Amino acid sequence: MTSASAFEILRRTQQLPVVEKELVFGKRSTNAAAARSTAGAAWGKSSRKWVAASSSSSAREFGDAMPRELRILVAASFDVFIRTQQDTQMGAFGVARASREYREALKTCIFTLEDRLETHKDADVNAEEEGEFLDLLKVSLAIWHLCELLFLRGGVRGADRTLAYDLALWLQEHYCSTLLDKTESESERLKKQQKPEVDAAFWHTIQALVMTGDGSSAWSLLATHSTYKSLFSREAMSLTGASTKSTFQAVQKLLLTMPGRAAGSDMNMEQDGATEWKNWNDACQYLLNTDGYIKSNAGFTALLEVMAAKEESMKSHASTWYELMMARLFLDEPKTVAHRFEFLMANCFRVYHNESEKMDNFECIILAIMQYDIQNAIQDIIALGFSWMAAHLADLLQKNNVILADELLPEGDCTLRERFLLEYAMEIGASSSMWQFVVRYYEHCPKFGVLAIRSALAREPLPTDNKTERLLAYCQGKKILAQSQKQITIQRAQECKTKKAYASALQWMLRGGHLDDMDALCDDILKECNDANSLTALHEAVQFMDGQPEFSRSQKLAWLVKYREFQLVLDDLESLRQQLKTDESLSNTEKQGAIENKLRFVSLEAAKRLDWLFSSTEAPKRLCFELLQQAERLLKESPTVFGSRHLYTLMAFLQQLDRSFNREQFYESGSNKQLKERIESLISRNLAEAMLQEASASGCAVVDPPRHQTTAALIAQQQYLIADASFTPMEE
């Protein structure tokens, strides 16, 4: 049994199984692909081959495509199921209403599928295969309807009194619909004739209408008999004519008052159905045995024998077991006692089948239901792959106290209800975009529900940020899904990283607190910049961090943000230098002085940011040469832009470089060694100059405080922009 094997894998491996050979499509699955998939397995269409999940199958990918009709059915069933779980005081009427809603959802699915097949829009769809699946859905509808009649309407007043007629109508709807259509069309054809009674199909059609319980339609056709019409055209008639007319009127009365007719719903509910049937049957017997016109007319005789429930007459007219059973339910004594309908079905079946022929699987299920053996019926239903029906039907049967679905199964350590819900959820969960329904079903599985939810969330594809947000919203506030929440964020981050959407990847890593993965991503971003010889990836990756200080940053990410700021300062510095060269050619002294002041200030800011980068332990080795080059360039500025503290930091960085494990790799290039020596030489000059400036500034503050304060105020009032961000005032 396919579903059982899926459950066994779940119990053994503690995670959901996967489909061995599954049609996998993209997000936009076509109807043709949906028709070829195994997404209808929950309704008996084909079967899935379940295997335990391995490391190679753990990747998130889209499942097979479920047809639109089945998706609508899943959604409608889910809505009914959730409402029934929320109603803790559901009575018999509530259960009956929920059953009708399930049945209407299935019926709507059948009608929609029929319409699609009739239009032939999908040229690639196998019409024969879809037709077989449509038959399976119709069988499911018939079985559900029968269970509703026998088990899910308990407590409804008068239900047992009309049960036999309801079963007859059930046969009429699910087995004899084609026969009814044929009989009605034949009746309309005969009504158009002048003398329909001469047609060989006249009496046969009337008898067929009577056997379907439609006495009014039978009389409507019988009233077209030429003899009956001629009697009304005469003003005076003989005794024979009057007797014939009274015979027609007597038959009319019997046909219009047939037990179980549609108009019978207006009768008093307290009326005894058995008494009503006995009076009607006695009248038929009396008319058959005493009326001379009926005895002399073979058509009338055969009709009255059918109405009187003569077994041989009904057998000779019916051609199938369900046609005979329907006639006996309408015309024979009402079967209001339990455990009699199965004998009626078995007897009718034997009329048209020999002893060696056995009932098919669906007929066996129907027979078991009529025996009120619902436990075996449900087991047969799930064995045929009807997990949708088993899950929802068992839930309603338990609520109506028909079965005990809360007892633990010895082989599964869970209840029967939970097992059916698991099997149905696993079937639909293997299709794409069904996770929202699946996890809600798993919530009602106390034993394996948490394991199944975690496994389902871990395998759900995350193609967009919107879907990722929906998964995280489901996990929000659930402590048992905290780890799943972290897995979702890192998986989405990895997908963004694969697409080189580094900003989104960093954002998801920050939300999930994946600091180690964030450090690795920072290295990848720097490598991307180095390979492309461009800082575009860096700017796109960390630009969003400017306005979101609430995210906890790792040290490497903080270094990356500062490094970007340093690059922006260098860009502004280069822009000012170019502008200064342009203004020198114009000999505009005043404007040139303003630019020189700005250039000085930006250089000081660059030195401060470079000091921060050197002082951090997260400085990447791959950028060591580039940072030292920028340091050399700033060290050549005169007067110096470094403070003594900044220069000591640079000296400490060079000493640390000499003590590092990869110093040999750094010094393999002769240019690196020469660069270090030049910087050490420049540090000596800049350090002496910086110390003199600091001492002079300190002395000025003592001798002439007002002048120093004025200068500081003027500097503080000047605002300079670096890439749309205001500079911080220079350190004193």
XYZ file of C-alpha atoms in Angstrom:
732
model
C 0.000 0.000 0.000
C 1.607 3.227 -1.180
C 0.253 5.472 1.560
C 1.231 2.997 4.291
C 4.783 2.851 2.976
C 4.976 6.632 3.177
C 3.848 6.480 6.791
C 6.346 3.749 7.592
C 9.178 5.828 6.136
C 8.079 8.815 8.208
C 8.000 6.741 11.374
C 11.371 5.122 10.685
C 13.375 8.130 9.479
C 11.596 10.855 11.483
C 11.235 12.954 8.349
C 8.899 13.095 5.390
C 9.577 10.710 2.508
C 10.147 11.900 -1.031
C 8.763 10.698 -4.324
C 11.213 8.499 -6.184
C 10.207 9.472 -9.700
C 8.326 12.715 -9.685
C 7.651 15.135 -12.499
C 9.301 18.368 -11.437
C 8.311 21.594 -13.148
C 8.981 25.271 -12.761
C 6.772 27.757 -11.011
C 4.431 28.097 -13.974
C 3.240 24.559 -14.545
C 1.053 23.970 -17.558
C -2.244 22.116 -17.506
C -0.743 19.394 -19.661
C 2.046 18.856 -17.149
C -0.507 18.790 -14.344
C -2.519 16.128 -16.131
C 0.569 13.910 -16.540
C 1.617 14.221 -12.909
C 0.746 11.939 -10.000
C -0.857 14.792 -8.067
C -4.196 12.944 -8.104
C -2.823 10.146 -5.931
C -4.935 11.307 -2.970
C -8.013 10.488 -5.067
C -6.821 7.120 -6.370
C -5.166 8.305 -9.601
C -1.971 6.257 -10.069
C 0.319 6.105 -7.050
C 3.486 7.699 -5.794
C 6.689 5.756 -5.204
C 7.912 6.860 -1.810
C 11.522 6.567 -0.689
C 13.419 7.844 2.313
C 14.964 11.272 1.868
C 18.714 11.297 1.291
C 21.262 14.090 1.307
C 20.965 14.391 -2.463
C 17.172 14.732 -2.318
C 17.094 17.228 0.529
C 17.421 20.230 -1.776
C 14.410 22.458 -2.117
C 12.665 21.989 -5.444
C 9.215 22.337 -6.903
C 7.003 19.270 -6.665
C 4.789 17.985 -9.424
C 1.976 20.131 -10.740
C -1.518 19.662 -9.337
C -4.428 20.384 -11.716
C -6.439 23.484 -10.975
C -9.612 21.483 -10.277
C -7.890 19.490 -7.541
C -6.328 22.621 -6.043
C -9.782 24.132 -5.671
C -11.009 20.902 -4.079
C -8.089 20.903 -1.632
C -8.776 24.516 -0.659
C -12.520 23.962 -0.185
C -11.942 20.789 1.847
C -9.366 22.554 3.983
C -11.826 25.334 4.761
C -14.471 22.840 5.913
C -11.926 20.834 7.923
C -10.608 23.854 9.824
C -14.117 25.032 10.671
C -15.049 21.608 12.008
C -11.953 21.585 14.240
C -12.801 24.997 15.649
C -16.378 23.975 16.494
C -15.936 22.002 19.710
C -19.695 21.621 20.254
C -20.568 20.262 16.818
C -23.784 18.234 16.902
C -25.470 15.904 14.444
C -26.747 18.738 12.280
C -23.277 20.319 12.146
C -21.716 17.026 11.067
C -24.378 16.547 8.388
C -23.793 20.087 7.105
C -20.017 19.564 6.960
C -20.529 16.298 5.081
C -22.697 18.030 2.489
C -20.051 20.733 2.064
C -17.346 18.130 1.441
C -19.619 16.404 -1.053
C -20.473 19.632 -2.847
C -16.772 20.485 -3.150
C -16.096 17.091 -4.734
C -19.099 17.444 -7.024
C -17.902 20.874 -8.167
C -14.496 19.388 -8.961
C -16.141 16.684 -11.072
C -18.253 19.177 -13.019
C -15.257 21.427 -13.670
C -13.138 18.523 -14.868
C -15.942 17.359 -17.164
C -16.203 20.826 -18.684
C -12.466 20.933 -19.337
C -12.467 17.546 -21.008
C -15.437 18.467 -23.188
C -13.812 21.645 -24.474
C -10.618 19.737 -25.463
C -8.460 22.753 -24.728
C -5.500 20.628 -23.686
C -4.396 18.795 -26.787
C -1.592 17.017 -24.917
C -3.878 15.601 -22.233
C -4.653 11.893 -22.406
C -8.448 11.944 -22.621
C -8.758 8.262 -21.775
C -6.628 8.581 -18.656
C -8.481 11.687 -17.546
C -11.776 9.916 -18.160
C -10.704 7.084 -15.870
C -9.730 9.582 -13.204
C -13.114 11.249 -13.577
C -14.763 7.880 -12.946
C -12.693 7.495 -9.771
C -13.909 10.857 -8.529
C -17.499 9.864 -9.243
C -17.026 6.631 -7.306
C -15.588 8.658 -4.423
C -18.640 10.891 -4.518
C -20.964 7.875 -4.457
C -19.175 6.273 -1.496
C -19.147 9.531 0.469
C -22.840 10.115 -0.220
C -23.688 6.596 0.970
C -21.706 7.083 4.196
C -23.517 10.355 4.720
C -26.903 8.638 4.404
C -26.074 5.770 6.751
C -23.718 7.330 9.317
C -23.574 11.119 9.195
C -27.173 12.204 9.551
C -27.924 10.612 12.896
C -30.377 12.565 14.977
C -32.201 14.022 11.983
C -35.885 13.518 12.640
C -37.527 11.047 10.259
C -34.235 9.999 8.691
C -34.785 6.263 9.170
C -38.342 6.414 7.818
C -37.135 7.606 4.432
C -33.812 5.755 4.362
C -34.909 3.152 1.815
C -36.129 5.824 -0.576
C -32.987 7.884 0.005
C -30.888 4.865 -0.935
C -32.989 4.444 -4.062
C -32.351 8.081 -4.965
C -28.662 7.493 -4.231
C -28.601 4.648 -6.768
C -30.526 6.819 -9.178
C -27.990 9.652 -8.921
C -24.744 7.697 -8.979
C -25.548 4.562 -10.988
C -28.624 5.188 -13.118
C -28.105 8.733 -14.362
C -27.453 7.542 -17.909
C -30.520 5.290 -17.779
C -32.659 8.183 -16.554
C -31.505 10.459 -19.355
C -32.247 7.777 -21.914
C -35.686 7.091 -20.440
C -36.622 10.774 -20.341
C -35.576 11.338 -23.943
C -37.564 8.265 -25.000
C -40.593 9.557 -23.110
C -40.412 12.907 -24.888
C -40.224 11.132 -28.233
C -43.306 9.014 -27.511
C -45.382 11.982 -26.337
C -45.114 13.527 -29.787
C -46.824 10.549 -31.483
C -50.555 10.264 -32.227
C -50.810 6.676 -30.985
C -47.742 6.082 -28.828
C -49.140 2.813 -27.443
C -48.472 1.069 -30.751
C -44.756 1.770 -30.275
C -42.976 -1.199 -28.715
C -41.121 1.124 -26.314
C -44.306 2.704 -24.871
C -45.053 0.313 -22.014
C -41.383 -0.426 -21.450
C -40.690 3.282 -20.926
C -43.618 3.674 -18.509
C -42.386 0.697 -16.492
C -38.866 2.157 -16.449
C -40.201 5.446 -15.074
C -42.119 3.583 -12.363
C -39.019 1.604 -11.392
C -37.130 4.871 -10.962
C -39.845 6.121 -8.599
C -41.070 8.813 -10.990
C -44.820 8.112 -10.965
C -45.800 11.573 -12.194
C -43.668 11.235 -15.344
C -45.048 7.736 -15.885
C -48.606 9.062 -15.767
C -47.682 11.985 -18.021
C -46.676 9.471 -20.687
C -49.585 7.102 -20.004
C -52.028 9.994 -20.414
C -51.007 10.218 -24.086
C -52.642 6.811 -24.694
C -55.091 7.269 -27.568
C -57.866 5.391 -25.731
C -57.620 7.686 -22.727
C -57.613 10.813 -24.899
C -60.670 9.608 -26.854
C -62.662 9.068 -23.658
C -62.387 12.764 -22.787
C -63.531 13.843 -26.251
C -66.915 12.114 -25.846
C -69.888 13.798 -24.205
C -71.568 10.470 -23.507
C -69.979 7.062 -23.199
C -71.002 3.469 -22.729
C -70.586 1.438 -19.582
C -67.433 -0.079 -21.043
C -66.020 3.357 -21.766
C -66.853 4.540 -18.266
C -65.177 1.465 -16.795
C -62.084 2.029 -18.915
C -61.940 5.666 -17.875
C -62.208 4.729 -14.205
C -59.359 2.254 -14.699
C -57.144 4.976 -16.109
C -58.087 7.273 -13.250
C -57.332 4.578 -10.678
C -53.902 3.997 -12.197
C -53.388 7.757 -12.284
C -54.102 8.023 -8.571
C -51.682 5.209 -7.783
C -48.907 6.675 -9.900
C -49.278 10.133 -8.408
C -49.244 8.793 -4.838
C -46.266 6.459 -5.093
C -44.372 6.097 -1.781
C -40.993 7.791 -1.851
C -42.054 10.331 -4.474
C -40.513 13.814 -4.373
C -43.775 15.299 -3.154
C -43.617 12.961 -0.191
C -41.273 15.378 1.538
C -44.295 17.542 2.295
C -46.020 14.765 4.224
C -46.384 14.793 7.962
C -43.199 13.457 9.524
C -45.216 11.557 12.092
C -46.960 9.488 9.414
C -46.063 5.795 9.451
C -44.149 5.043 6.254
C -44.786 1.306 6.457
C -48.558 1.856 6.707
C -48.495 4.220 3.762
C -46.647 1.693 1.643
C -48.991 -1.165 2.678
C -52.119 0.780 1.732
C -50.640 1.720 -1.627
C -49.437 -1.820 -2.346
C -52.824 -3.306 -1.390
C -54.503 -0.926 -3.833
C -52.151 -2.053 -6.614
C -52.824 -5.728 -5.834
C -56.578 -5.176 -5.773
C -56.591 -3.335 -9.089
C -54.383 -5.978 -10.684
C -56.574 -8.859 -9.533
C -60.065 -7.357 -10.032
C -59.995 -4.948 -12.961
C -61.059 -6.607 -16.202
C -59.553 -3.998 -18.519
C -56.150 -4.387 -16.885
C -56.343 -8.173 -17.127
C -57.176 -7.941 -20.811
C -54.373 -5.480 -21.585
C -50.873 -6.970 -21.422
C -49.223 -3.561 -21.069
C -51.383 -2.586 -18.107
C -50.899 -6.000 -16.535
C -47.101 -5.746 -16.748
C -47.247 -2.198 -15.369
C -49.375 -3.174 -12.356
C -47.172 -6.188 -11.660
C -44.155 -3.866 -11.485
C -46.073 -1.440 -9.272
C -47.106 -4.316 -7.007
C -43.399 -5.245 -6.688
C -43.716 -8.622 -8.385
C -40.144 -9.898 -8.289
C -40.209 -11.686 -11.637
C -41.630 -8.664 -13.425
C -38.951 -6.369 -12.015
C -36.193 -8.856 -12.857
C -37.391 -9.206 -16.430
C -37.454 -5.464 -16.917
C -34.175 -4.520 -15.152
C -30.850 -5.227 -16.839
C -28.382 -4.510 -13.996
C -28.230 -5.201 -10.285
C -28.412 -1.542 -9.340
C -31.461 -0.982 -11.554
C -33.221 -3.899 -9.862
C -32.170 -2.747 -6.395
C -33.417 0.772 -7.075
C -36.812 -0.589 -8.168
C -37.119 -2.796 -5.103
C -36.221 0.068 -2.779
C -38.896 2.244 -4.385
C -41.617 -0.395 -4.743
C -40.951 -3.083 -2.151
C -41.533 -2.783 1.566
C -39.342 -0.012 3.084
C -36.176 -1.401 4.613
C -36.057 0.514 7.866
C -34.276 -2.187 9.874
C -30.480 -2.157 9.918
C -28.428 -4.912 8.237
C -30.976 -5.634 5.517
C -29.710 -3.455 2.686
C -26.586 -5.560 2.199
C -28.717 -8.669 1.636
C -30.822 -6.795 -0.891
C -27.695 -5.690 -2.757
C -26.180 -9.181 -2.677
C -29.395 -10.779 -3.952
C -29.731 -8.264 -6.771
C -26.088 -8.807 -7.721
C -26.564 -12.587 -7.924
C -29.480 -12.182 -10.333
C -27.110 -10.951 -13.042
C -23.863 -12.669 -11.994
C -23.062 -16.310 -11.373
C -21.450 -17.644 -8.221
C -17.925 -17.499 -9.654
C -18.144 -13.770 -10.386
C -17.155 -11.496 -7.536
C -17.852 -7.862 -6.835
C -15.161 -5.355 -7.735
C -13.336 -3.318 -5.101
C -15.785 -0.442 -5.086
C -18.818 -2.714 -4.890
C -17.196 -4.487 -1.933
C -16.757 -1.127 -0.196
C -20.405 -0.268 -0.816
C -21.495 -3.666 0.499
C -19.384 -3.193 3.648
C -20.935 0.231 4.225
C -24.425 -1.233 3.852
C -23.396 -3.828 6.437
C -22.469 -0.903 8.702
C -18.920 -2.289 8.775
C -17.362 1.148 8.469
C -13.959 0.124 9.868
C -13.271 -2.340 7.058
C -14.774 0.055 4.534
C -12.332 2.801 5.537
C -9.408 0.386 5.391
C -10.429 -0.575 1.855
C -10.804 3.097 0.944
C -7.286 3.940 2.073
C -5.937 0.779 0.410
C -7.251 2.044 -2.932
C -5.448 5.356 -2.425
C -8.466 7.486 -1.498
C -6.595 9.305 1.261
C -8.642 12.505 0.790
C -11.824 10.636 1.637
C -10.294 8.573 4.439
C -8.894 11.626 6.252
C -12.007 13.804 6.148
C -14.548 10.996 6.462
C -12.842 9.480 9.513
C -12.794 12.907 11.144
C -16.564 13.341 10.719
C -17.294 9.751 11.747
C -15.361 10.314 14.951
C -17.209 13.548 15.679
C -20.502 11.711 15.137
C -19.376 8.920 17.519
C -19.523 6.287 14.782
C -15.908 5.162 15.169
C -13.224 5.569 17.818
C -10.386 7.166 15.896
C -8.456 8.292 18.997
C -7.232 4.835 19.992
C -3.527 4.239 19.440
C -2.584 1.884 16.638
C -0.178 -0.787 17.887
C 1.977 -0.692 14.761
C 2.178 3.083 14.412
C 2.058 4.481 17.941
C -0.472 7.053 16.730
C -4.227 7.254 16.304
C -6.138 6.132 13.231
C -7.269 9.698 12.601
C -3.696 11.003 12.727
C -2.483 8.346 10.331
C -5.153 9.190 7.770
C -4.408 12.915 8.070
C -0.685 12.254 7.653
C -1.183 10.136 4.561
C -3.447 12.694 2.907
C -1.145 15.599 3.768
C 1.898 13.734 2.449
C 0.102 13.016 -0.822
C -0.851 16.624 -1.513
C 2.371 17.949 0.023
C 4.415 16.318 -2.740
C 2.833 18.789 -5.171
C 4.094 22.324 -5.555
C 2.697 25.284 -3.588
C 0.605 23.193 -1.190
C 2.621 23.800 1.983
C 0.091 26.192 3.539
C -2.577 23.485 3.545
C -0.198 20.691 4.488
C 1.248 22.248 7.634
C -2.227 23.047 8.959
C -3.214 19.396 8.608
C 0.009 18.369 10.352
C -0.927 20.628 13.269
C -3.687 18.140 14.124
C -1.226 15.232 14.300
C 0.089 15.141 17.893
C 2.615 12.337 17.396
C 4.327 13.090 14.079
C 2.993 16.562 13.301
C 6.015 18.569 14.465
C 8.456 16.338 12.581
C 6.362 16.581 9.447
C 6.035 20.377 9.662
C 9.774 20.857 10.075
C 10.489 18.534 7.181
C 7.898 20.214 4.950
C 9.253 23.697 5.662
C 12.820 22.526 5.073
C 11.947 21.283 1.576
C 9.719 24.107 0.406
C 11.372 26.105 -2.404
C 12.019 29.791 -1.743
C 11.959 31.472 -5.162
C 10.940 34.923 -3.890
C 11.274 37.089 -0.808
C 7.496 37.240 -0.551
C 7.168 33.488 -0.164
C 10.024 33.433 2.322
C 8.203 36.044 4.387
C 5.078 33.855 4.390
C 7.027 30.874 5.677
C 8.657 32.992 8.371
C 5.276 34.440 9.329
C 4.003 30.903 9.882
C 7.007 30.093 12.094
C 6.719 33.356 14.032
C 5.939 32.804 17.701
C 6.333 29.005 17.547
C 9.278 27.924 19.689
C 9.318 24.447 18.185
C 9.963 26.011 14.763
C 12.801 28.326 15.812
C 15.383 26.144 14.081
C 13.216 25.924 10.967
C 13.045 29.695 10.933
C 16.846 29.920 10.894
C 17.040 27.308 8.137
C 14.595 29.273 6.002
C 16.600 32.492 6.299
C 19.939 30.862 5.472
C 18.434 28.958 2.548
C 16.980 32.138 1.078
C 20.307 33.883 1.670
C 22.150 31.141 -0.200
C 19.778 31.443 -3.158
C 20.298 35.207 -3.248
C 24.041 34.652 -3.030
C 23.896 32.279 -5.996
C 22.158 35.003 -8.000
C 24.792 37.509 -6.766
C 22.114 39.529 -4.988
C 24.529 40.190 -2.139
C 22.455 42.863 -0.401
C 19.472 40.514 -0.076
C 21.739 37.682 1.020
C 23.266 39.830 3.776
C 19.845 40.969 4.900
C 18.532 37.393 5.262
C 21.698 36.323 7.082
C 21.354 39.233 9.468
C 17.707 38.395 10.153
C 18.607 34.805 10.916
C 21.706 35.641 12.942
C 24.025 33.571 10.716
C 27.235 35.438 11.548
C 29.646 32.767 10.309
C 27.911 32.583 6.946
C 27.910 36.363 6.834
C 31.691 36.466 7.254
C 32.085 33.986 4.411
C 29.808 36.108 2.234
C 31.882 39.202 2.989
C 34.947 37.358 1.717
C 33.049 36.390 -1.428
C 32.023 40.006 -2.012
C 35.617 41.189 -1.723
C 36.742 38.436 -4.078
C 34.061 39.485 -6.564
C 35.302 43.067 -6.396
C 38.896 41.950 -6.857
C 38.087 39.711 -9.838
C 35.951 42.351 -11.528
C 38.303 45.199 -10.568
C 35.230 47.133 -9.498
C 33.570 48.051 -6.215
C 30.046 47.775 -7.613
C 29.317 44.551 -5.746
C 30.532 46.107 -2.491
C 28.376 49.208 -2.871
C 25.274 47.188 -3.718
C 25.862 44.769 -0.860
C 26.303 47.096 2.115
C 24.523 50.249 1.010
C 21.283 49.089 2.660
C 23.090 48.930 6.025
C 23.269 52.723 6.280
C 19.669 53.089 7.382
C 19.266 49.887 9.392
C 21.354 50.044 12.563
C 18.985 47.633 14.312
C 20.693 44.665 12.664
C 23.459 43.139 14.762
C 26.557 43.220 12.608
C 29.501 40.896 12.687
C 32.953 42.440 12.984
C 33.798 41.556 9.415
C 30.614 43.139 8.104
C 31.324 46.250 10.172
C 34.808 46.368 8.611
C 33.259 46.006 5.160
C 30.911 48.926 5.814
C 33.818 51.095 6.971
C 35.858 50.025 3.971
C 33.051 51.181 1.681
C 32.948 54.521 3.493
C 36.709 54.817 3.023
C 36.332 54.176 -0.710
C 33.643 56.846 -0.945
C 35.962 59.300 0.816
C 38.732 58.438 -1.657
C 36.314 59.053 -4.537
C 35.488 62.493 -3.128
C 39.180 63.165 -2.578
C 39.983 62.344 -6.187
C 37.091 64.489 -7.370
C 38.389 67.484 -5.387
C 41.892 67.020 -6.785
C 40.560 67.049 -10.325
C 38.507 70.127 -9.537
C 41.578 71.827 -8.056
C 43.571 71.205 -11.237
C 40.796 72.713 -13.296
C 40.587 75.833 -11.111
C 44.371 76.348 -11.197
C 44.149 76.853 -14.947
C 41.476 79.529 -14.399
C 43.591 81.402 -11.800
C 40.601 81.847 -9.461
C 42.430 82.336 -6.167
C 39.384 82.594 -3.913
C 37.703 79.480 -5.282
C 40.988 77.623 -5.302
C 41.480 78.352 -1.605
C 38.031 77.013 -0.757
C 38.734 73.800 -2.641
C 42.089 73.417 -0.880
C 40.329 73.697 2.476
C 37.839 71.021 1.427
C 40.653 68.846 0.121
C 42.455 69.152 3.444
C 39.351 68.219 5.390
C 38.544 65.194 3.194
C 42.149 63.997 3.496
C 41.869 64.154 7.279
C 38.660 62.098 7.117
C 40.344 59.539 4.875
C 43.209 59.231 7.369
C 40.804 58.654 10.266
C 38.906 55.950 8.383
C 42.134 54.316 7.307
C 43.216 54.286 10.952
C 40.019 52.421 11.874
C 40.572 49.859 9.120
C 44.160 49.194 10.231
C 43.171 48.867 13.880
C 40.573 46.165 13.185
C 41.561 42.518 13.464
C 39.149 41.646 10.640
C 41.160 43.379 7.911
C 41.300 40.876 4.998
C 44.785 39.867 3.899
C 43.794 40.229 0.249
C 43.377 44.002 0.756
C 46.606 44.514 2.663
C 48.563 45.780 -0.356
C 45.762 48.118 -1.469
C 45.387 49.657 1.998
C 49.132 50.224 2.281
C 49.126 51.911 -1.124
C 46.428 54.306 0.033
C 48.357 54.899 3.253
C 51.496 55.768 1.270
C 49.546 58.228 -0.831
C 48.132 59.969 2.227
C 51.517 59.963 3.973
C 52.909 62.019 1.105
C 50.439 64.811 1.845
C 52.016 67.953 3.245
C 51.305 69.045 5.859
C 50.593 65.610 7.256
C 46.967 64.490 7.579
C 47.749 61.851 10.198
C 47.776 62.303 13.912
C 50.408 60.614 16.039
C 47.820 58.109 17.262
C 46.987 57.148 13.667
C 50.656 56.678 12.817
C 51.240 54.455 15.831
C 48.312 52.316 14.660
C 49.918 52.029 11.223
C 53.228 51.021 12.801
C 51.464 48.355 14.870
C 49.826 47.028 11.707
C 53.205 46.715 9.982
C 54.667 44.909 12.993
C 51.697 42.549 13.053
C 52.245 41.925 9.357
C 55.818 40.842 10.086
C 54.597 38.415 12.756
C 51.735 36.934 10.727
C 51.807 33.370 9.403
C 51.446 34.463 5.789
C 54.232 37.066 5.873
C 56.321 34.982 3.458
C 53.460 34.990 0.982
C 53.204 38.777 1.301
C 56.937 39.345 0.843
C 57.195 37.024 -2.174
C 56.516 40.073 -4.279
C 59.418 42.489 -4.199
C 57.083 45.430 -4.696
C 55.327 44.630 -1.411
C 58.585 44.722 0.511
C 59.608 47.992 -1.114
C 56.187 49.465 -0.337
C 56.589 48.577 3.328
C 60.026 50.185 3.463
C 58.754 53.385 1.846
C 55.893 53.583 4.312
C 58.233 53.108 7.271
C 60.360 55.971 5.961
C 57.320 58.201 5.503
C 56.046 57.337 8.975
C 59.195 58.800 10.550
C 58.734 62.161 8.817
C 54.970 62.267 9.374
C 55.292 61.280 13.020
C 57.723 64.107 13.756
C 55.528 66.580 11.905
C 52.372 65.337 13.629
C 53.919 65.621 17.076
C 55.057 69.181 16.324
C 51.574 70.096 15.093
C 49.956 68.623 18.182
C 52.410 70.398 20.482
C 51.917 73.667 18.623
C 48.152 73.286 18.755
C 48.354 72.643 22.480
C 50.542 75.700 23.002
C 48.221 77.926 20.988
C 45.338 76.834 23.109
C 47.138 78.159 26.211
C 48.498 81.430 24.770
C 45.608 82.522 22.617
C 42.449 80.594 23.465
C 40.021 82.980 21.704
C 41.821 82.651 18.368
C 41.850 78.851 18.609
C 38.155 78.717 19.472
C 37.346 80.967 16.531
C 39.296 78.755 14.142
C 37.650 75.613 15.508
C 34.225 77.197 15.178
C 34.873 78.146 11.562
C 35.977 74.638 10.759
C 32.957 73.118 12.520
C 30.588 75.344 10.555
C 31.875 74.077 7.205
C 29.812 71.120 5.979
C 31.306 68.739 3.500
C 29.450 65.858 1.847
C 30.900 62.466 1.057
C 28.536 60.407 -1.108
C 25.432 62.144 0.264
C 26.551 61.688 3.907
C 27.760 64.486 6.198
C 31.301 64.312 7.547
C 31.907 64.140 11.249
C 33.964 67.002 12.689
C 37.708 66.460 12.792
C 39.225 65.173 15.971
C 41.153 67.714 17.987
